[in-house]
């Protein structure tokens, strides 16, 4: 089974801190994604990557950056955490841009609280 | 991304009854995917539809893609408590855009 592992299940950070969320997948997928999930808003795409050292902005990239130095690892960075970034963050990976017939595989999520 | 709207936002179902949730777009979709997220869990891929008018079944779940490829539906028959969760539709050309989801609760 494809496994997508997010480094932390819960995080509490202070306003202004730089925050790193790590994601690792073990199935050699080219594509990796970061979403945030908020009640009533569904999943909104922050950033995605189709290859090592490649990144593209999603629908809500402001206040975030990403890093993909290795194929299996995709990091989300909150440059200066703010309370409106309190959310559930979900990492996903896929084979192919739209996931072909296997869809996206999601990690278990990181619930970030910024105080 | 390709924007999709889901209705209803909430669905309260008596155990044993059927229900349908809908996914609509104002533009033609290249594909539609459905995911299920259990309470406290993460989204899990259920199925992908690509062809106009396509219908696929998974046990009690029936997925349809509209003839015009602008809408899709998920129909669940004989609802069980294991069906509780949020069902998302999503569509993509280069990256998945998700609807807001339909959250299903079941009365025993």
mmCIF file with all atom_site columns, C-alpha atoms in Angstrom:
data_model
loop_
_atom_site.group_PDB
_atom_site.id
_atom_site.type_symbol
_atom_site.label_atom_id
_atom_site.label_alt_id
_atom_site.label_comp_id
_atom_site.label_asym_id
_atom_site.label_entity_id
_atom_site.label_seq_id
_atom_site.pdbx_PDB_ins_code
_atom_site.Cartn_x
_atom_site.Cartn_y
_atom_site.Cartn_z
_atom_site.occupancy
_atom_site.B_iso_or_equiv
_atom_site.pdbx_formal_charge
_atom_site.auth_seq_id
_atom_site.auth_comp_id
_atom_site.auth_asym_id
_atom_site.auth_atom_id
_atom_site.pdbx_PDB_model_num
ATOM 1   C CA . UNK A 1 1   ? 0.000   0.000  0.000   1.00 0.00 ? 1   UNK A CA 1
ATOM 2   C CA . UNK A 1 2   ? 1.081   3.541  -0.723  1.00 0.00 ? 2   UNK A CA 1
ATOM 3   C CA . UNK A 1 3   ? 1.908   5.329  2.444   1.00 0.00 ? 3   UNK A CA 1
ATOM 4   C CA . UNK A 1 4   ? 2.009   9.065  2.943   1.00 0.00 ? 4   UNK A CA 1
ATOM 5   C CA . UNK A 1 5   ? 3.439   10.016 6.311   1.00 0.00 ? 5   UNK A CA 1
ATOM 6   C CA . UNK A 1 6   ? 3.114   13.417 7.930   1.00 0.00 ? 6   UNK A CA 1
ATOM 7   C CA . UNK A 1 7   ? 5.610   14.090 10.675  1.00 0.00 ? 7   UNK A CA 1
ATOM 8   C CA . UNK A 1 8   ? 3.223   15.456 13.301  1.00 0.00 ? 8   UNK A CA 1
ATOM 9   C CA . UNK A 1 9   ? -0.415  14.768 14.096  1.00 0.00 ? 9   UNK A CA 1
ATOM 10  C CA . UNK A 1 10  ? -0.831  17.844 16.296  1.00 0.00 ? 10  UNK A CA 1
ATOM 11  C CA . UNK A 1 11  ? 1.218   21.041 16.506  1.00 0.00 ? 11  UNK A CA 1
ATOM 12  C CA . UNK A 1 12  ? 0.825   24.189 18.573  1.00 0.00 ? 12  UNK A CA 1
ATOM 13  C CA . UNK A 1 13  ? 2.894   27.184 17.507  1.00 0.00 ? 13  UNK A CA 1
ATOM 14  C CA . UNK A 1 14  ? 3.076   30.828 18.452  1.00 0.00 ? 14  UNK A CA 1
ATOM 15  C CA . UNK A 1 15  ? 2.206   33.724 16.170  1.00 0.00 ? 15  UNK A CA 1
ATOM 16  C CA . UNK A 1 16  ? 5.247   34.792 14.176  1.00 0.00 ? 16  UNK A CA 1
ATOM 17  C CA . UNK A 1 17  ? 7.064   31.454 14.404  1.00 0.00 ? 17  UNK A CA 1
ATOM 18  C CA . UNK A 1 18  ? 8.425   29.756 11.311  1.00 0.00 ? 18  UNK A CA 1
ATOM 19  C CA . UNK A 1 19  ? 6.705   26.379 11.001  1.00 0.00 ? 19  UNK A CA 1
ATOM 20  C CA . UNK A 1 20  ? 7.785   23.338 9.004   1.00 0.00 ? 20  UNK A CA 1
ATOM 21  C CA . UNK A 1 21  ? 5.339   20.564 8.099   1.00 0.00 ? 21  UNK A CA 1
ATOM 22  C CA . UNK A 1 22  ? 6.980   17.469 6.659   1.00 0.00 ? 22  UNK A CA 1
ATOM 23  C CA . UNK A 1 23  ? 5.503   14.855 4.340   1.00 0.00 ? 23  UNK A CA 1
ATOM 24  C CA . UNK A 1 24  ? 7.117   11.670 3.025   1.00 0.00 ? 24  UNK A CA 1
ATOM 25  C CA . UNK A 1 25  ? 5.703   9.147  0.541   1.00 0.00 ? 25  UNK A CA 1
ATOM 26  C CA . UNK A 1 26  ? 7.137   5.720  -0.168  1.00 0.00 ? 26  UNK A CA 1
ATOM 27  C CA . UNK A 1 27  ? 5.779   4.817  -3.611  1.00 0.00 ? 27  UNK A CA 1
ATOM 28  C CA . UNK A 1 28  ? 7.927   6.889  -5.941  1.00 0.00 ? 28  UNK A CA 1
ATOM 29  C CA . UNK A 1 29  ? 5.054   9.201  -6.899  1.00 0.00 ? 29  UNK A CA 1
ATOM 30  C CA . UNK A 1 30  ? 6.046   12.176 -9.020  1.00 0.00 ? 30  UNK A CA 1
ATOM 31  C CA . UNK A 1 31  ? 3.296   14.433 -7.736  1.00 0.00 ? 31  UNK A CA 1
ATOM 32  C CA . UNK A 1 32  ? 2.837   15.789 -4.235  1.00 0.00 ? 32  UNK A CA 1
ATOM 33  C CA . UNK A 1 33  ? 0.340   18.265 -2.868  1.00 0.00 ? 33  UNK A CA 1
ATOM 34  C CA . UNK A 1 34  ? -0.437  20.303 0.235   1.00 0.00 ? 34  UNK A CA 1
ATOM 35  C CA . UNK A 1 35  ? -4.056  21.082 1.117   1.00 0.00 ? 35  UNK A CA 1
ATOM 36  C CA . UNK A 1 36  ? -5.651  22.748 4.085   1.00 0.00 ? 36  UNK A CA 1
ATOM 37  C CA . UNK A 1 37  ? -9.071  21.682 5.312   1.00 0.00 ? 37  UNK A CA 1
ATOM 38  C CA . UNK A 1 38  ? -11.445 23.977 7.142   1.00 0.00 ? 38  UNK A CA 1
ATOM 39  C CA . UNK A 1 39  ? -15.088 23.302 8.102   1.00 0.00 ? 39  UNK A CA 1
ATOM 40  C CA . UNK A 1 40  ? -17.499 24.179 5.309   1.00 0.00 ? 40  UNK A CA 1
ATOM 41  C CA . UNK A 1 41  ? -14.691 25.006 2.875   1.00 0.00 ? 41  UNK A CA 1
ATOM 42  C CA . UNK A 1 42  ? -13.557 21.534 1.880   1.00 0.00 ? 42  UNK A CA 1
ATOM 43  C CA . UNK A 1 43  ? -9.966  21.029 0.827   1.00 0.00 ? 43  UNK A CA 1
ATOM 44  C CA . UNK A 1 44  ? -8.114  23.968 -0.645  1.00 0.00 ? 44  UNK A CA 1
ATOM 45  C CA . UNK A 1 45  ? -4.858  23.523 -2.522  1.00 0.00 ? 45  UNK A CA 1
ATOM 46  C CA . UNK A 1 46  ? -1.884  25.481 -1.199  1.00 0.00 ? 46  UNK A CA 1
ATOM 47  C CA . UNK A 1 47  ? 1.042   24.263 -3.326  1.00 0.00 ? 47  UNK A CA 1
ATOM 48  C CA . UNK A 1 48  ? 1.923   21.283 -5.452  1.00 0.00 ? 48  UNK A CA 1
ATOM 49  C CA . UNK A 1 49  ? 4.972   19.767 -7.086  1.00 0.00 ? 49  UNK A CA 1
ATOM 50  C CA . UNK A 1 50  ? 5.383   17.600 -10.167 1.00 0.00 ? 50  UNK A CA 1
ATOM 51  C CA . UNK A 1 51  ? 9.062   16.909 -9.754  1.00 0.00 ? 51  UNK A CA 1
ATOM 52  C CA . UNK A 1 52  ? 12.056  17.440 -7.540  1.00 0.00 ? 52  UNK A CA 1
ATOM 53  C CA . UNK A 1 53  ? 12.875  21.125 -7.056  1.00 0.00 ? 53  UNK A CA 1
ATOM 54  C CA . UNK A 1 54  ? 9.715   22.037 -8.922  1.00 0.00 ? 54  UNK A CA 1
ATOM 55  C CA . UNK A 1 55  ? 6.776   23.823 -7.274  1.00 0.00 ? 55  UNK A CA 1
ATOM 56  C CA . UNK A 1 56  ? 3.608   25.547 -8.372  1.00 0.00 ? 56  UNK A CA 1
ATOM 57  C CA . UNK A 1 57  ? 1.138   27.711 -6.493  1.00 0.00 ? 57  UNK A CA 1
ATOM 58  C CA . UNK A 1 58  ? -2.274  26.371 -5.750  1.00 0.00 ? 58  UNK A CA 1
ATOM 59  C CA . UNK A 1 59  ? -5.386  28.379 -4.920  1.00 0.00 ? 59  UNK A CA 1
ATOM 60  C CA . UNK A 1 60  ? -4.256  29.827 -1.565  1.00 0.00 ? 60  UNK A CA 1
ATOM 61  C CA . UNK A 1 61  ? -0.428  30.112 -1.511  1.00 0.00 ? 61  UNK A CA 1
ATOM 62  C CA . UNK A 1 62  ? -0.162  33.387 0.419   1.00 0.00 ? 62  UNK A CA 1
ATOM 63  C CA . UNK A 1 63  ? 1.807   33.010 3.635   1.00 0.00 ? 63  UNK A CA 1
ATOM 64  C CA . UNK A 1 64  ? 3.216   29.619 2.637   1.00 0.00 ? 64  UNK A CA 1
ATOM 65  C CA . UNK A 1 65  ? 6.202   28.241 0.783   1.00 0.00 ? 65  UNK A CA 1
ATOM 66  C CA . UNK A 1 66  ? 7.326   24.713 -0.055  1.00 0.00 ? 66  UNK A CA 1
ATOM 67  C CA . UNK A 1 67  ? 10.457  22.713 -0.625  1.00 0.00 ? 67  UNK A CA 1
ATOM 68  C CA . UNK A 1 68  ? 11.030  19.515 -2.555  1.00 0.00 ? 68  UNK A CA 1
ATOM 69  C CA . UNK A 1 69  ? 14.691  18.569 -2.488  1.00 0.00 ? 69  UNK A CA 1
ATOM 70  C CA . UNK A 1 70  ? 14.031  14.827 -2.796  1.00 0.00 ? 70  UNK A CA 1
ATOM 71  C CA . UNK A 1 71  ? 11.312  13.003 -4.704  1.00 0.00 ? 71  UNK A CA 1
ATOM 72  C CA . UNK A 1 72  ? 9.818   11.380 -1.629  1.00 0.00 ? 72  UNK A CA 1
ATOM 73  C CA . UNK A 1 73  ? 9.689   14.482 0.583   1.00 0.00 ? 73  UNK A CA 1
ATOM 74  C CA . UNK A 1 74  ? 7.567   17.606 0.292   1.00 0.00 ? 74  UNK A CA 1
ATOM 75  C CA . UNK A 1 75  ? 7.743   20.242 3.007   1.00 0.00 ? 75  UNK A CA 1
ATOM 76  C CA . UNK A 1 76  ? 5.282   23.039 3.712   1.00 0.00 ? 76  UNK A CA 1
ATOM 77  C CA . UNK A 1 77  ? 6.681   26.145 5.367   1.00 0.00 ? 77  UNK A CA 1
ATOM 78  C CA . UNK A 1 78  ? 4.723   28.834 7.158   1.00 0.00 ? 78  UNK A CA 1
ATOM 79  C CA . UNK A 1 79  ? 7.122   31.759 7.033   1.00 0.00 ? 79  UNK A CA 1
ATOM 80  C CA . UNK A 1 80  ? 5.509   33.640 9.933   1.00 0.00 ? 80  UNK A CA 1
ATOM 81  C CA . UNK A 1 81  ? 2.594   31.764 11.451  1.00 0.00 ? 81  UNK A CA 1
ATOM 82  C CA . UNK A 1 82  ? -0.625  33.649 12.012  1.00 0.00 ? 82  UNK A CA 1
ATOM 83  C CA . UNK A 1 83  ? -3.834  32.661 13.802  1.00 0.00 ? 83  UNK A CA 1
ATOM 84  C CA . UNK A 1 84  ? -5.738  32.421 10.501  1.00 0.00 ? 84  UNK A CA 1
ATOM 85  C CA . UNK A 1 85  ? -3.421  29.577 9.537   1.00 0.00 ? 85  UNK A CA 1
ATOM 86  C CA . UNK A 1 86  ? -4.881  27.414 12.285  1.00 0.00 ? 86  UNK A CA 1
ATOM 87  C CA . UNK A 1 87  ? -6.201  24.470 10.286  1.00 0.00 ? 87  UNK A CA 1
ATOM 88  C CA . UNK A 1 88  ? -5.872  20.805 9.340   1.00 0.00 ? 88  UNK A CA 1
ATOM 89  C CA . UNK A 1 89  ? -3.074  20.365 6.798   1.00 0.00 ? 89  UNK A CA 1
ATOM 90  C CA . UNK A 1 90  ? -3.205  17.368 4.483   1.00 0.00 ? 90  UNK A CA 1
ATOM 91  C CA . UNK A 1 91  ? -0.404  16.127 2.283   1.00 0.00 ? 91  UNK A CA 1
ATOM 92  C CA . UNK A 1 92  ? -1.168  13.940 -0.738  1.00 0.00 ? 92  UNK A CA 1
ATOM 93  C CA . UNK A 1 93  ? 0.715   12.188 -3.484  1.00 0.00 ? 93  UNK A CA 1
ATOM 94  C CA . UNK A 1 94  ? -0.261  10.691 -6.805  1.00 0.00 ? 94  UNK A CA 1
ATOM 95  C CA . UNK A 1 95  ? 0.996   8.907  -9.858  1.00 0.00 ? 95  UNK A CA 1
ATOM 96  C CA . UNK A 1 96  ? 0.083   11.284 -12.653 1.00 0.00 ? 96  UNK A CA 1
ATOM 97  C CA . UNK A 1 97  ? -1.326  14.789 -12.390 1.00 0.00 ? 97  UNK A CA 1
ATOM 98  C CA . UNK A 1 98  ? -4.940  13.787 -11.825 1.00 0.00 ? 98  UNK A CA 1
ATOM 99  C CA . UNK A 1 99  ? -4.116  10.569 -10.024 1.00 0.00 ? 99  UNK A CA 1
ATOM 100 C CA . UNK A 1 100 ? -5.189  8.294  -12.914 1.00 0.00 ? 100 UNK A CA 1
ATOM 101 C CA . UNK A 1 101 ? -7.411  5.473  -11.672 1.00 0.00 ? 101 UNK A CA 1
ATOM 102 C CA . UNK A 1 102 ? -5.794  5.358  -8.246  1.00 0.00 ? 102 UNK A CA 1
ATOM 103 C CA . UNK A 1 103 ? -6.599  8.879  -7.148  1.00 0.00 ? 103 UNK A CA 1
ATOM 104 C CA . UNK A 1 104 ? -4.638  10.807 -4.589  1.00 0.00 ? 104 UNK A CA 1
ATOM 105 C CA . UNK A 1 105 ? -3.288  9.159  -1.446  1.00 0.00 ? 105 UNK A CA 1
ATOM 106 C CA . UNK A 1 106 ? -3.521  11.361 1.608   1.00 0.00 ? 106 UNK A CA 1
ATOM 107 C CA . UNK A 1 107 ? -1.544  11.435 4.814   1.00 0.00 ? 107 UNK A CA 1
ATOM 108 C CA . UNK A 1 108 ? -3.291  11.416 8.177   1.00 0.00 ? 108 UNK A CA 1
ATOM 109 C CA . UNK A 1 109 ? -3.048  15.177 8.490   1.00 0.00 ? 109 UNK A CA 1
ATOM 110 C CA . UNK A 1 110 ? -1.440  17.677 10.843  1.00 0.00 ? 110 UNK A CA 1
ATOM 111 C CA . UNK A 1 111 ? -3.748  19.759 12.983  1.00 0.00 ? 111 UNK A CA 1
ATOM 112 C CA . UNK A 1 112 ? -1.943  23.041 13.492  1.00 0.00 ? 112 UNK A CA 1
ATOM 113 C CA . UNK A 1 113 ? -3.021  25.551 16.103  1.00 0.00 ? 113 UNK A CA 1
ATOM 114 C CA . UNK A 1 114 ? -1.416  28.993 16.079  1.00 0.00 ? 114 UNK A CA 1
ATOM 115 C CA . UNK A 1 115 ? -1.809  30.901 19.334  1.00 0.00 ? 115 UNK A CA 1
ATOM 116 C CA . UNK B 2 1   ? -8.643  23.879 -11.109 1.00 0.00 ? 1   UNK B CA 1
ATOM 117 C CA . UNK B 2 2   ? -12.087 22.874 -12.254 1.00 0.00 ? 2   UNK B CA 1
ATOM 118 C CA . UNK B 2 3   ? -14.608 24.175 -9.714  1.00 0.00 ? 3   UNK B CA 1
ATOM 119 C CA . UNK B 2 4   ? -17.270 21.830 -8.388  1.00 0.00 ? 4   UNK B CA 1
ATOM 120 C CA . UNK B 2 5   ? -20.207 22.479 -6.067  1.00 0.00 ? 5   UNK B CA 1
ATOM 121 C CA . UNK B 2 6   ? -21.707 19.799 -3.859  1.00 0.00 ? 6   UNK B CA 1
ATOM 122 C CA . UNK B 2 7   ? -25.236 19.512 -2.518  1.00 0.00 ? 7   UNK B CA 1
ATOM 123 C CA . UNK B 2 8   ? -26.490 18.981 0.059   1.00 0.00 ? 8   UNK B CA 1
ATOM 124 C CA . UNK B 2 9   ? -23.909 20.079 2.596   1.00 0.00 ? 9   UNK B CA 1
ATOM 125 C CA . UNK B 2 10  ? -25.451 17.815 5.239   1.00 0.00 ? 10  UNK B CA 1
ATOM 126 C CA . UNK B 2 11  ? -27.470 14.636 4.854   1.00 0.00 ? 11  UNK B CA 1
ATOM 127 C CA . UNK B 2 12  ? -29.194 12.972 7.805   1.00 0.00 ? 12  UNK B CA 1
ATOM 128 C CA . UNK B 2 13  ? -30.330 9.484  6.854   1.00 0.00 ? 13  UNK B CA 1
ATOM 129 C CA . UNK B 2 14  ? -32.332 6.788  8.599   1.00 0.00 ? 14  UNK B CA 1
ATOM 130 C CA . UNK B 2 15  ? -30.461 3.494  8.620   1.00 0.00 ? 15  UNK B CA 1
ATOM 131 C CA . UNK B 2 16  ? -31.704 1.347  5.763   1.00 0.00 ? 16  UNK B CA 1
ATOM 132 C CA . UNK B 2 17  ? -32.810 4.265  3.575   1.00 0.00 ? 17  UNK B CA 1
ATOM 133 C CA . UNK B 2 18  ? -31.256 5.417  0.311   1.00 0.00 ? 18  UNK B CA 1
ATOM 134 C CA . UNK B 2 19  ? -29.772 8.826  -0.415  1.00 0.00 ? 19  UNK B CA 1
ATOM 135 C CA . UNK B 2 20  ? -28.016 10.707 -3.181  1.00 0.00 ? 20  UNK B CA 1
ATOM 136 C CA . UNK B 2 21  ? -25.423 13.467 -3.108  1.00 0.00 ? 21  UNK B CA 1
ATOM 137 C CA . UNK B 2 22  ? -24.700 15.646 -6.107  1.00 0.00 ? 22  UNK B CA 1
ATOM 138 C CA . UNK B 2 23  ? -21.696 17.365 -7.608  1.00 0.00 ? 23  UNK B CA 1
ATOM 139 C CA . UNK B 2 24  ? -22.209 20.140 -10.165 1.00 0.00 ? 24  UNK B CA 1
ATOM 140 C CA . UNK B 2 25  ? -20.035 22.336 -12.340 1.00 0.00 ? 25  UNK B CA 1
ATOM 141 C CA . UNK B 2 26  ? -20.725 25.203 -14.725 1.00 0.00 ? 26  UNK B CA 1
ATOM 142 C CA . UNK B 2 27  ? -17.996 23.931 -17.051 1.00 0.00 ? 27  UNK B CA 1
ATOM 143 C CA . UNK B 2 28  ? -17.294 20.599 -18.695 1.00 0.00 ? 28  UNK B CA 1
ATOM 144 C CA . UNK B 2 29  ? -15.189 18.409 -16.453 1.00 0.00 ? 29  UNK B CA 1
ATOM 145 C CA . UNK B 2 30  ? -12.320 16.247 -17.669 1.00 0.00 ? 30  UNK B CA 1
ATOM 146 C CA . UNK B 2 31  ? -12.990 13.700 -14.946 1.00 0.00 ? 31  UNK B CA 1
ATOM 147 C CA . UNK B 2 32  ? -14.622 13.324 -11.534 1.00 0.00 ? 32  UNK B CA 1
ATOM 148 C CA . UNK B 2 33  ? -13.237 11.583 -8.504  1.00 0.00 ? 33  UNK B CA 1
ATOM 149 C CA . UNK B 2 34  ? -15.031 10.704 -5.281  1.00 0.00 ? 34  UNK B CA 1
ATOM 150 C CA . UNK B 2 35  ? -13.444 10.445 -1.855  1.00 0.00 ? 35  UNK B CA 1
ATOM 151 C CA . UNK B 2 36  ? -14.735 9.461  1.577   1.00 0.00 ? 36  UNK B CA 1
ATOM 152 C CA . UNK B 2 37  ? -13.447 10.911 4.820   1.00 0.00 ? 37  UNK B CA 1
ATOM 153 C CA . UNK B 2 38  ? -14.476 9.179  8.033   1.00 0.00 ? 38  UNK B CA 1
ATOM 154 C CA . UNK B 2 39  ? -14.778 11.344 11.172  1.00 0.00 ? 39  UNK B CA 1
ATOM 155 C CA . UNK B 2 40  ? -11.256 12.080 12.426  1.00 0.00 ? 40  UNK B CA 1
ATOM 156 C CA . UNK B 2 41  ? -9.729  10.503 9.331   1.00 0.00 ? 41  UNK B CA 1
ATOM 157 C CA . UNK B 2 42  ? -8.314  11.595 6.025   1.00 0.00 ? 42  UNK B CA 1
ATOM 158 C CA . UNK B 2 43  ? -9.872  11.460 2.537   1.00 0.00 ? 43  UNK B CA 1
ATOM 159 C CA . UNK B 2 44  ? -9.713  8.052  0.890   1.00 0.00 ? 44  UNK B CA 1
ATOM 160 C CA . UNK B 2 45  ? -10.102 7.625  -2.867  1.00 0.00 ? 45  UNK B CA 1
ATOM 161 C CA . UNK B 2 46  ? -13.232 5.747  -3.916  1.00 0.00 ? 46  UNK B CA 1
ATOM 162 C CA . UNK B 2 47  ? -13.479 5.984  -7.685  1.00 0.00 ? 47  UNK B CA 1
ATOM 163 C CA . UNK B 2 48  ? -12.788 7.973  -10.841 1.00 0.00 ? 48  UNK B CA 1
ATOM 164 C CA . UNK B 2 49  ? -15.235 8.575  -13.722 1.00 0.00 ? 49  UNK B CA 1
ATOM 165 C CA . UNK B 2 50  ? -14.004 9.808  -17.063 1.00 0.00 ? 50  UNK B CA 1
ATOM 166 C CA . UNK B 2 51  ? -16.544 9.041  -19.789 1.00 0.00 ? 51  UNK B CA 1
ATOM 167 C CA . UNK B 2 52  ? -19.781 10.855 -20.523 1.00 0.00 ? 52  UNK B CA 1
ATOM 168 C CA . UNK B 2 53  ? -22.714 8.969  -18.976 1.00 0.00 ? 53  UNK B CA 1
ATOM 169 C CA . UNK B 2 54  ? -20.424 6.557  -17.152 1.00 0.00 ? 54  UNK B CA 1
ATOM 170 C CA . UNK B 2 55  ? -21.885 4.532  -14.292 1.00 0.00 ? 55  UNK B CA 1
ATOM 171 C CA . UNK B 2 56  ? -19.824 2.532  -11.823 1.00 0.00 ? 56  UNK B CA 1
ATOM 172 C CA . UNK B 2 57  ? -20.905 0.511  -8.805  1.00 0.00 ? 57  UNK B CA 1
ATOM 173 C CA . UNK B 2 58  ? -19.129 -0.462 -5.632  1.00 0.00 ? 58  UNK B CA 1
ATOM 174 C CA . UNK B 2 59  ? -21.433 -2.718 -3.605  1.00 0.00 ? 59  UNK B CA 1
ATOM 175 C CA . UNK B 2 60  ? -24.169 -0.347 -2.320  1.00 0.00 ? 60  UNK B CA 1
ATOM 176 C CA . UNK B 2 61  ? -22.581 2.752  -3.896  1.00 0.00 ? 61  UNK B CA 1
ATOM 177 C CA . UNK B 2 62  ? -23.475 3.857  -7.432  1.00 0.00 ? 62  UNK B CA 1
ATOM 178 C CA . UNK B 2 63  ? -21.508 6.636  -9.112  1.00 0.00 ? 63  UNK B CA 1
ATOM 179 C CA . UNK B 2 64  ? -22.694 8.456  -12.232 1.00 0.00 ? 64  UNK B CA 1
ATOM 180 C CA . UNK B 2 65  ? -21.095 11.000 -14.545 1.00 0.00 ? 65  UNK B CA 1
ATOM 181 C CA . UNK B 2 66  ? -23.550 13.157 -16.455 1.00 0.00 ? 66  UNK B CA 1
ATOM 182 C CA . UNK B 2 67  ? -23.949 13.043 -20.215 1.00 0.00 ? 67  UNK B CA 1
ATOM 183 C CA . UNK B 2 68  ? -22.677 16.599 -20.527 1.00 0.00 ? 68  UNK B CA 1
ATOM 184 C CA . UNK B 2 69  ? -19.837 15.899 -18.054 1.00 0.00 ? 69  UNK B CA 1
ATOM 185 C CA . UNK B 2 70  ? -20.968 18.814 -15.901 1.00 0.00 ? 70  UNK B CA 1
ATOM 186 C CA . UNK B 2 71  ? -22.381 16.853 -12.986 1.00 0.00 ? 71  UNK B CA 1
ATOM 187 C CA . UNK B 2 72  ? -21.986 13.655 -11.040 1.00 0.00 ? 72  UNK B CA 1
ATOM 188 C CA . UNK B 2 73  ? -23.889 11.823 -8.350  1.00 0.00 ? 73  UNK B CA 1
ATOM 189 C CA . UNK B 2 74  ? -23.234 9.274  -5.640  1.00 0.00 ? 74  UNK B CA 1
ATOM 190 C CA . UNK B 2 75  ? -26.189 7.122  -4.623  1.00 0.00 ? 75  UNK B CA 1
ATOM 191 C CA . UNK B 2 76  ? -26.037 4.894  -1.557  1.00 0.00 ? 76  UNK B CA 1
ATOM 192 C CA . UNK B 2 77  ? -28.671 2.222  -1.033  1.00 0.00 ? 77  UNK B CA 1
ATOM 193 C CA . UNK B 2 78  ? -29.668 0.718  2.313   1.00 0.00 ? 78  UNK B CA 1
ATOM 194 C CA . UNK B 2 79  ? -27.521 3.114  4.320   1.00 0.00 ? 79  UNK B CA 1
ATOM 195 C CA . UNK B 2 80  ? -25.486 1.599  7.140   1.00 0.00 ? 80  UNK B CA 1
ATOM 196 C CA . UNK B 2 81  ? -23.703 3.201  10.092  1.00 0.00 ? 81  UNK B CA 1
ATOM 197 C CA . UNK B 2 82  ? -20.426 2.484  8.309   1.00 0.00 ? 82  UNK B CA 1
ATOM 198 C CA . UNK B 2 83  ? -21.456 5.029  5.653   1.00 0.00 ? 83  UNK B CA 1
ATOM 199 C CA . UNK B 2 84  ? -21.031 7.902  8.130   1.00 0.00 ? 84  UNK B CA 1
ATOM 200 C CA . UNK B 2 85  ? -18.520 10.497 6.976   1.00 0.00 ? 85  UNK B CA 1
ATOM 201 C CA . UNK B 2 86  ? -17.964 13.274 4.468   1.00 0.00 ? 86  UNK B CA 1
ATOM 202 C CA . UNK B 2 87  ? -18.074 12.509 0.767   1.00 0.00 ? 87  UNK B CA 1
ATOM 203 C CA . UNK B 2 88  ? -16.095 14.770 -1.537  1.00 0.00 ? 88  UNK B CA 1
ATOM 204 C CA . UNK B 2 89  ? -16.150 15.045 -5.274  1.00 0.00 ? 89  UNK B CA 1
ATOM 205 C CA . UNK B 2 90  ? -13.100 16.445 -7.025  1.00 0.00 ? 90  UNK B CA 1
ATOM 206 C CA . UNK B 2 91  ? -12.070 17.194 -10.556 1.00 0.00 ? 91  UNK B CA 1
ATOM 207 C CA . UNK B 2 92  ? -8.836  18.039 -12.252 1.00 0.00 ? 92  UNK B CA 1
ATOM 208 C CA . UNK B 2 93  ? -7.095  18.851 -15.408 1.00 0.00 ? 93  UNK B CA 1
ATOM 209 C CA . UNK B 2 94  ? -3.680  19.299 -13.805 1.00 0.00 ? 94  UNK B CA 1
ATOM 210 C CA . UNK B 2 95  ? -4.543  19.314 -10.101 1.00 0.00 ? 95  UNK B CA 1
ATOM 211 C CA . UNK B 2 96  ? -7.534  18.247 -8.056  1.00 0.00 ? 96  UNK B CA 1
ATOM 212 C CA . UNK B 2 97  ? -10.105 20.823 -6.954  1.00 0.00 ? 97  UNK B CA 1
ATOM 213 C CA . UNK B 2 98  ? -12.442 19.543 -4.267  1.00 0.00 ? 98  UNK B CA 1
ATOM 214 C CA . UNK B 2 99  ? -16.031 20.374 -3.524  1.00 0.00 ? 99  UNK B CA 1
ATOM 215 C CA . UNK B 2 100 ? -16.968 21.347 0.037   1.00 0.00 ? 100 UNK B CA 1
ATOM 216 C CA . UNK B 2 101 ? -18.320 17.860 0.718   1.00 0.00 ? 101 UNK B CA 1
ATOM 217 C CA . UNK B 2 102 ? -21.544 16.259 1.919   1.00 0.00 ? 102 UNK B CA 1
ATOM 218 C CA . UNK B 2 103 ? -21.434 15.204 5.558   1.00 0.00 ? 103 UNK B CA 1
ATOM 219 C CA . UNK B 2 104 ? -23.578 12.153 6.211   1.00 0.00 ? 104 UNK B CA 1
ATOM 220 C CA . UNK B 2 105 ? -24.965 11.115 9.579   1.00 0.00 ? 105 UNK B CA 1
ATOM 221 C CA . UNK B 2 106 ? -27.017 7.972  10.110  1.00 0.00 ? 106 UNK B CA 1
ATOM 222 C CA . UNK B 2 107 ? -29.865 7.444  12.579  1.00 0.00 ? 107 UNK B CA 1
ATOM 223 C CA . UNK B 2 108 ? -29.964 3.889  13.827  1.00 0.00 ? 108 UNK B CA 1
#
